[in-house]
CSV table of C-alpha atoms in Angstrom, one decimal:
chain,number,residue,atom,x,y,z
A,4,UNK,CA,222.0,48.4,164.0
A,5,UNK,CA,224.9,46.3,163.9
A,6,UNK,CA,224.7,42.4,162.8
A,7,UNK,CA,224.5,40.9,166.5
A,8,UNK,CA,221.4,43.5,167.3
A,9,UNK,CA,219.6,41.8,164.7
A,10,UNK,CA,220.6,38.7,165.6
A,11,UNK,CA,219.1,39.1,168.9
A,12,UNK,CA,215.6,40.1,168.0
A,13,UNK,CA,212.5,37.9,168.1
A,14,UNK,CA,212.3,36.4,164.5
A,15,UNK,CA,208.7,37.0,165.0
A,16,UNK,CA,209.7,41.0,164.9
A,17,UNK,CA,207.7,42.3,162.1
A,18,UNK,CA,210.0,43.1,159.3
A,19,UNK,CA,208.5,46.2,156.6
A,20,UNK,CA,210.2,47.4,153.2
A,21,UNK,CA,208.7,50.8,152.0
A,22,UNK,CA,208.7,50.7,148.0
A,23,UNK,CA,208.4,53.9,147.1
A,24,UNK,CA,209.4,56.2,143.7
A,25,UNK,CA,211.5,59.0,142.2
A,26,UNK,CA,209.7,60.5,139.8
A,27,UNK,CA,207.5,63.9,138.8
A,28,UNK,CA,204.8,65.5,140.9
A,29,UNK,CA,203.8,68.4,138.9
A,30,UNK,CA,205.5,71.5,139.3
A,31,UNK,CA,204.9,72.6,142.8
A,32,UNK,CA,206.6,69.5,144.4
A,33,UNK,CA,210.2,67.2,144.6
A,34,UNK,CA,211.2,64.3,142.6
A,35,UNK,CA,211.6,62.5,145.6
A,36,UNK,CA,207.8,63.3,147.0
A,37,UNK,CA,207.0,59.3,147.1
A,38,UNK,CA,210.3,58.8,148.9
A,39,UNK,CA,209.7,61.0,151.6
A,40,UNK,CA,206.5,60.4,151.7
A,41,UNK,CA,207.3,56.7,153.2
A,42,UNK,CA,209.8,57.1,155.4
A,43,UNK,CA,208.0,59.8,157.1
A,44,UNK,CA,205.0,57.3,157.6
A,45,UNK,CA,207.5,55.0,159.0
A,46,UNK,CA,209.7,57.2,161.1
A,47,UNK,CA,206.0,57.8,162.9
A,48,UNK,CA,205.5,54.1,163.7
A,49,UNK,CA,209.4,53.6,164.4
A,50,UNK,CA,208.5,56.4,167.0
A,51,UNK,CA,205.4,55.2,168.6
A,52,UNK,CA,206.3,51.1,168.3
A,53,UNK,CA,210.2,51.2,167.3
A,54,UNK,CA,211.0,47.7,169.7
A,55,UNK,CA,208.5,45.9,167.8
A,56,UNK,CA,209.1,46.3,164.1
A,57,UNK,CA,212.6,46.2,162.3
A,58,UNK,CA,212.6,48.6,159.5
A,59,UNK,CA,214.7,47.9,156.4
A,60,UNK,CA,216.3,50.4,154.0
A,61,UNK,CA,213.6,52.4,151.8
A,62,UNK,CA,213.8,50.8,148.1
A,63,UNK,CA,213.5,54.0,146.3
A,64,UNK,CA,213.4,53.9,142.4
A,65,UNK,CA,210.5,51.3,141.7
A,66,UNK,CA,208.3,51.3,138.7
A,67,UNK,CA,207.3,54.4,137.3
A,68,UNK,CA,207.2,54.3,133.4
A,69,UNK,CA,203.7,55.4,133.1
A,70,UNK,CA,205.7,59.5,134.2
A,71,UNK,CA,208.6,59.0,131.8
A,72,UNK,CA,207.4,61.8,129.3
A,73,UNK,CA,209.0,64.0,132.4
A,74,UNK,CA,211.9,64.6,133.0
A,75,UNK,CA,213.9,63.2,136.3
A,76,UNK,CA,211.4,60.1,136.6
A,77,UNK,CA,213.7,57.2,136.9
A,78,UNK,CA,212.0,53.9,136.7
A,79,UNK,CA,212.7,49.9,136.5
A,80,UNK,CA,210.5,46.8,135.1
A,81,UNK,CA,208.0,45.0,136.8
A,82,UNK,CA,210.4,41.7,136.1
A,83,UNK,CA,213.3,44.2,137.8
A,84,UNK,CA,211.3,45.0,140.7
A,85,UNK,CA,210.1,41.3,141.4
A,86,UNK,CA,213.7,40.0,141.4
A,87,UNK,CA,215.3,42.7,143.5
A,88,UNK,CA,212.5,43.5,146.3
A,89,UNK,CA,211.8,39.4,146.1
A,90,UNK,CA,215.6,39.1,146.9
A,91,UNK,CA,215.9,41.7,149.4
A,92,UNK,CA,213.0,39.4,150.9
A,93,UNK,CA,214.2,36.2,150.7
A,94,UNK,CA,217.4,37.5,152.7
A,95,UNK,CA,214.9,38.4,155.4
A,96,UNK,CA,213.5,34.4,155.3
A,97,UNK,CA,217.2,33.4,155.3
A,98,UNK,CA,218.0,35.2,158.5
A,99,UNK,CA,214.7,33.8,160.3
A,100,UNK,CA,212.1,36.2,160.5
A,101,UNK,CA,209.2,35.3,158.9
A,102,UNK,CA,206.4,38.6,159.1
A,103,UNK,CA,206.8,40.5,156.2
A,104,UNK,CA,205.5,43.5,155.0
A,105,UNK,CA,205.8,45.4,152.4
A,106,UNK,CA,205.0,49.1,152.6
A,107,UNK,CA,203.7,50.6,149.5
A,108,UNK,CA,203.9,55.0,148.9
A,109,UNK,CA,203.2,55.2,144.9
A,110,UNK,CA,200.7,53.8,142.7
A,111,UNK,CA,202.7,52.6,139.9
A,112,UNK,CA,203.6,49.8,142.4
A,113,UNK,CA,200.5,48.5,143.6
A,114,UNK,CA,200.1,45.7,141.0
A,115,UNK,CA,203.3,44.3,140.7
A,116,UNK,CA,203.4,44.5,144.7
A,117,UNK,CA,200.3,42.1,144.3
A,118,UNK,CA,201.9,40.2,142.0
A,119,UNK,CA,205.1,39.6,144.7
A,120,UNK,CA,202.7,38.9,147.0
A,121,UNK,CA,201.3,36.3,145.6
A,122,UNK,CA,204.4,34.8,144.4
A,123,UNK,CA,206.7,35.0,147.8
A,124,UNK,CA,204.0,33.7,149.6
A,125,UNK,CA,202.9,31.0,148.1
A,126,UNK,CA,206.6,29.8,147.6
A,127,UNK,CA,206.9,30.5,152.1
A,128,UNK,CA,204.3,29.1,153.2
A,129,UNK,CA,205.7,29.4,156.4
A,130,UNK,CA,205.6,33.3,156.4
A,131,UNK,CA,203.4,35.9,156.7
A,132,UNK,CA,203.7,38.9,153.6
A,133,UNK,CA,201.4,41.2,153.8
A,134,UNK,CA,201.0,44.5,150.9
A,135,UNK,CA,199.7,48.0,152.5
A,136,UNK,CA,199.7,51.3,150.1
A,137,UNK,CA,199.2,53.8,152.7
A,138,UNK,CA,196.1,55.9,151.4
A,139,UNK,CA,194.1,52.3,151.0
A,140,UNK,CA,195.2,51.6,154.3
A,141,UNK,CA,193.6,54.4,156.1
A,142,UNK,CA,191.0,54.9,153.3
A,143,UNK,CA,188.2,55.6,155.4
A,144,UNK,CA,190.1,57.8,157.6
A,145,UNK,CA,191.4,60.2,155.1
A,146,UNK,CA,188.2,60.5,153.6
A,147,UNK,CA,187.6,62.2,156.6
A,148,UNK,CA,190.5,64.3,156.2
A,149,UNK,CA,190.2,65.4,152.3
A,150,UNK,CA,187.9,68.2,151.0
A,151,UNK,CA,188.5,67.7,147.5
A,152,UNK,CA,185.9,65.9,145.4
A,153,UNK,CA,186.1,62.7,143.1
A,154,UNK,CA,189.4,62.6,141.2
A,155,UNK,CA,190.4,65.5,143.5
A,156,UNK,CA,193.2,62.7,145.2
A,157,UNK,CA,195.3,61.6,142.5
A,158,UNK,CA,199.1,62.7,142.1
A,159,UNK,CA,200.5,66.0,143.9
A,160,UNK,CA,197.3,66.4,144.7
A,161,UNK,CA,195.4,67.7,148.0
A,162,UNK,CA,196.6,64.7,150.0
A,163,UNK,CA,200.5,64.4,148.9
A,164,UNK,CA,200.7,68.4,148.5
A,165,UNK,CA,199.2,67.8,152.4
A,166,UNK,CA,202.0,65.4,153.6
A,167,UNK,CA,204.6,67.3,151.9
A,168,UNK,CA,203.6,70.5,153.5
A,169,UNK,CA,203.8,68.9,156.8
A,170,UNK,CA,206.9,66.3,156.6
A,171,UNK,CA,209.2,68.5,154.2
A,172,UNK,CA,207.5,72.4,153.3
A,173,UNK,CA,210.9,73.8,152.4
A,174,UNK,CA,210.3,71.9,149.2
A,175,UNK,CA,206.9,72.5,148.5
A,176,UNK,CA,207.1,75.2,145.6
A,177,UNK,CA,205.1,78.2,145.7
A,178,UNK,CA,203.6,77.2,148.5
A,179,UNK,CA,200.6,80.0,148.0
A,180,UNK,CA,200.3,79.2,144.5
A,181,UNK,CA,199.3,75.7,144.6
A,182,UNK,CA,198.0,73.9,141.4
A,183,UNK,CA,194.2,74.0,141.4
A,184,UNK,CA,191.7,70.8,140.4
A,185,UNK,CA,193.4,69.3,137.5
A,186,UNK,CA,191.7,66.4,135.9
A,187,UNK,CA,190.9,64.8,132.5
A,188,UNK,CA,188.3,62.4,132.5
A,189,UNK,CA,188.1,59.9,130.0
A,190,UNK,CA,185.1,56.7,130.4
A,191,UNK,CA,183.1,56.5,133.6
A,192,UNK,CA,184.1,53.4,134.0
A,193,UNK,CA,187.9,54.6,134.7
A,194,UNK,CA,187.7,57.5,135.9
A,195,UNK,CA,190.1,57.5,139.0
A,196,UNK,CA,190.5,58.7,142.2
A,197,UNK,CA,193.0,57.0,145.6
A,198,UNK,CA,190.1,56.7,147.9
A,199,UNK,CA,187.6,55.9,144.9
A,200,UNK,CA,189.3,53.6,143.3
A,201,UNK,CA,187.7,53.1,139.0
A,202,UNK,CA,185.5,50.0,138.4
A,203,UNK,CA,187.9,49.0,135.8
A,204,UNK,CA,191.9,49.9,134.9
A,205,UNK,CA,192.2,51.4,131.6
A,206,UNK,CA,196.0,52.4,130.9
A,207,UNK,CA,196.5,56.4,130.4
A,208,UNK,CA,199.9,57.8,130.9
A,209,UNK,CA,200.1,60.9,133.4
A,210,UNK,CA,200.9,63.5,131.1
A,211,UNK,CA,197.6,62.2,129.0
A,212,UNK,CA,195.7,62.4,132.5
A,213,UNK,CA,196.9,65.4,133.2
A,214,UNK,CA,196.9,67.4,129.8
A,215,UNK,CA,200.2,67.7,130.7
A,216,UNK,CA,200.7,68.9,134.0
A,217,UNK,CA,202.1,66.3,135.7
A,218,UNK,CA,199.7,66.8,138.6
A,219,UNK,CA,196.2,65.1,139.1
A,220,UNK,CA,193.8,66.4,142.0
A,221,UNK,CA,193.6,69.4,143.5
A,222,UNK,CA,196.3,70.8,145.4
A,223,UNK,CA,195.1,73.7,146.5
A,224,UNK,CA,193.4,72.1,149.2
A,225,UNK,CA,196.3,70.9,150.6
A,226,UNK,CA,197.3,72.1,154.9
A,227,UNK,CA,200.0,71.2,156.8
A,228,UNK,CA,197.2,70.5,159.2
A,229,UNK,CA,195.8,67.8,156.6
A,230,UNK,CA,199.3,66.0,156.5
A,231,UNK,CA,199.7,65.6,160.0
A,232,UNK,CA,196.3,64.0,160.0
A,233,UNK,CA,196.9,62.1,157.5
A,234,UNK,CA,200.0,61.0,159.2
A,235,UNK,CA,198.3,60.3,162.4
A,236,UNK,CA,195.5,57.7,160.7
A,237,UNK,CA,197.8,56.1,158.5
A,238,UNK,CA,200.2,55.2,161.9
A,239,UNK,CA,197.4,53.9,163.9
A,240,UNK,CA,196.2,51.7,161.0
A,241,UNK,CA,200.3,50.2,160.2
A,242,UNK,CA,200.5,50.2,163.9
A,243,UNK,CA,197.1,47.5,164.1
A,244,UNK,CA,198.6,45.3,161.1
A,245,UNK,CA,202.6,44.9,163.0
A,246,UNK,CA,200.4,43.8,166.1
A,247,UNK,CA,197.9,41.8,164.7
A,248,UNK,CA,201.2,40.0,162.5
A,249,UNK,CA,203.1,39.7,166.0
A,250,UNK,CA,200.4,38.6,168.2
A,251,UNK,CA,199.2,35.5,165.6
A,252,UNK,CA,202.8,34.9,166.0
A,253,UNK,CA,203.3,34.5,169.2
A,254,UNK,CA,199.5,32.2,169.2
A,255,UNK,CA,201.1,30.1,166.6
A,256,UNK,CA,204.7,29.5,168.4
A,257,UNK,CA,202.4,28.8,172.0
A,258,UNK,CA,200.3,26.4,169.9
A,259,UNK,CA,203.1,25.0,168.3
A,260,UNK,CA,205.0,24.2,171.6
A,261,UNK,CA,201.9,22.8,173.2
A,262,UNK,CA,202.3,20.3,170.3
């Protein structure tokens, strides 16, 4: 887009930054899994809604330290992540718009997202931010979707190893050799799974969760069929949240005027 196209757009336009990662995912797929991952999600929605969201440029390399004993992870700090997605967002604000969401595709993000959250909003209290991590998204949809059992959705597991066989198989490796259920448990209490989230957080690295491996779940299970389902739920669910954003909008600007 060039700078008058965006200058013509309703600054009610939702306006979405996918955080994503480059780092590990076992053996069987690319460092670049989390990447791809969420700008496929997107390039769905630009498809079906494209006139009513304005997507920024993916922020790739996010925070990822807990993968480091692998080699090709690259990773920033949580303080590093704050100051450049927050900036990246306050040029947003500075432009006009003022619904916000950030777009979340690996784990290792989803509390210092929070965090962001929290801070950027409570500093723009005229704005609307708003966090979504795809799988808790469409939670109850992919549950649905998955075969796998607890723990079995982790990393490179049955749902990624799913996504990537449908967005990008070229770079799924040994493709009919997939890793099988790989999994060390440690307390019940924090045992772990995407759709089943732990009742508390206790810190393990990912080569201590998975004795080495670098993958956690079972991606055996994994279909292109799966990924493409996956994709579909995860669309229809972003698709609600730009709408619902745009539409109290557009109530607030009517009420607004009436005043």
């Amino acid at each position: 887009m060039t700078t008058r196209e965006i200058q013509d757009l309703p600054r009610t336009i939702p306006v979405i930054v996918n955080v994503a990662a480059i780092e590990q995912h076992g053996p069987h797929l690319p460092l670049d899994t989390d990447a791809v991952i969420g700008a496929a999600f997107l390039d769905s929605l630009e498809a079906r809604a494209g006139d009513e969201v304005l997507i920024l440029p993916q922020v790739k390399v996010c925070c990822s330290e807990h993968h480091m004993d692998f080699p090709g992870t690259l990773s920033i700090g949580h303080r590093s992540f704050l100051d450049y997605v927050g900036a990246i967002l306050q040029s947003v604000v500075r432009h006009g718009f003022r619904n916000l969401v950030i777009f979340n595709s690996h784990g290792g993000n989803q509390a210092i997202g929070q965090v962001l959250l929290e801070e950027f909003g409570a500093s723009h209290r005229d704005c609307r931010i708003v966090m979504l991590t795809w799988w808790r998204l469409a939670g109850p949809e992919i549950s649905q979707i998955r075969e796998s059992g607890f723990a079995g959705a982790n990393h490179a597991c049955e749902l990624e190893t799913s996504l990537m066989l449908h967005v990008d198989p070229a770079s799924v490796r040994q493709p009919d050799h997939l890793p099988p259920m790989s999994y060390v448990p440690t307390h019940g209490w924090a045992n772990a799974d995407m759709i089943l989230p732990a009742r508390g957080a206790l810190f393990r690295s990912m080569a201590e969760m998975s004795d080495g491996l670098g993958a956690v779940g079972d991606a055996s299970l994994a279909t292109a069929a799966k990924g493409q389902a996956i994709i579909e739920a995860v669309t229809e669910q972003l698709l609600a949240v730009v709408r619902d954003l745009s539409v109290a909008s557009s109530t607030a600007d009517l009420k607004t005027e009436g005043d």
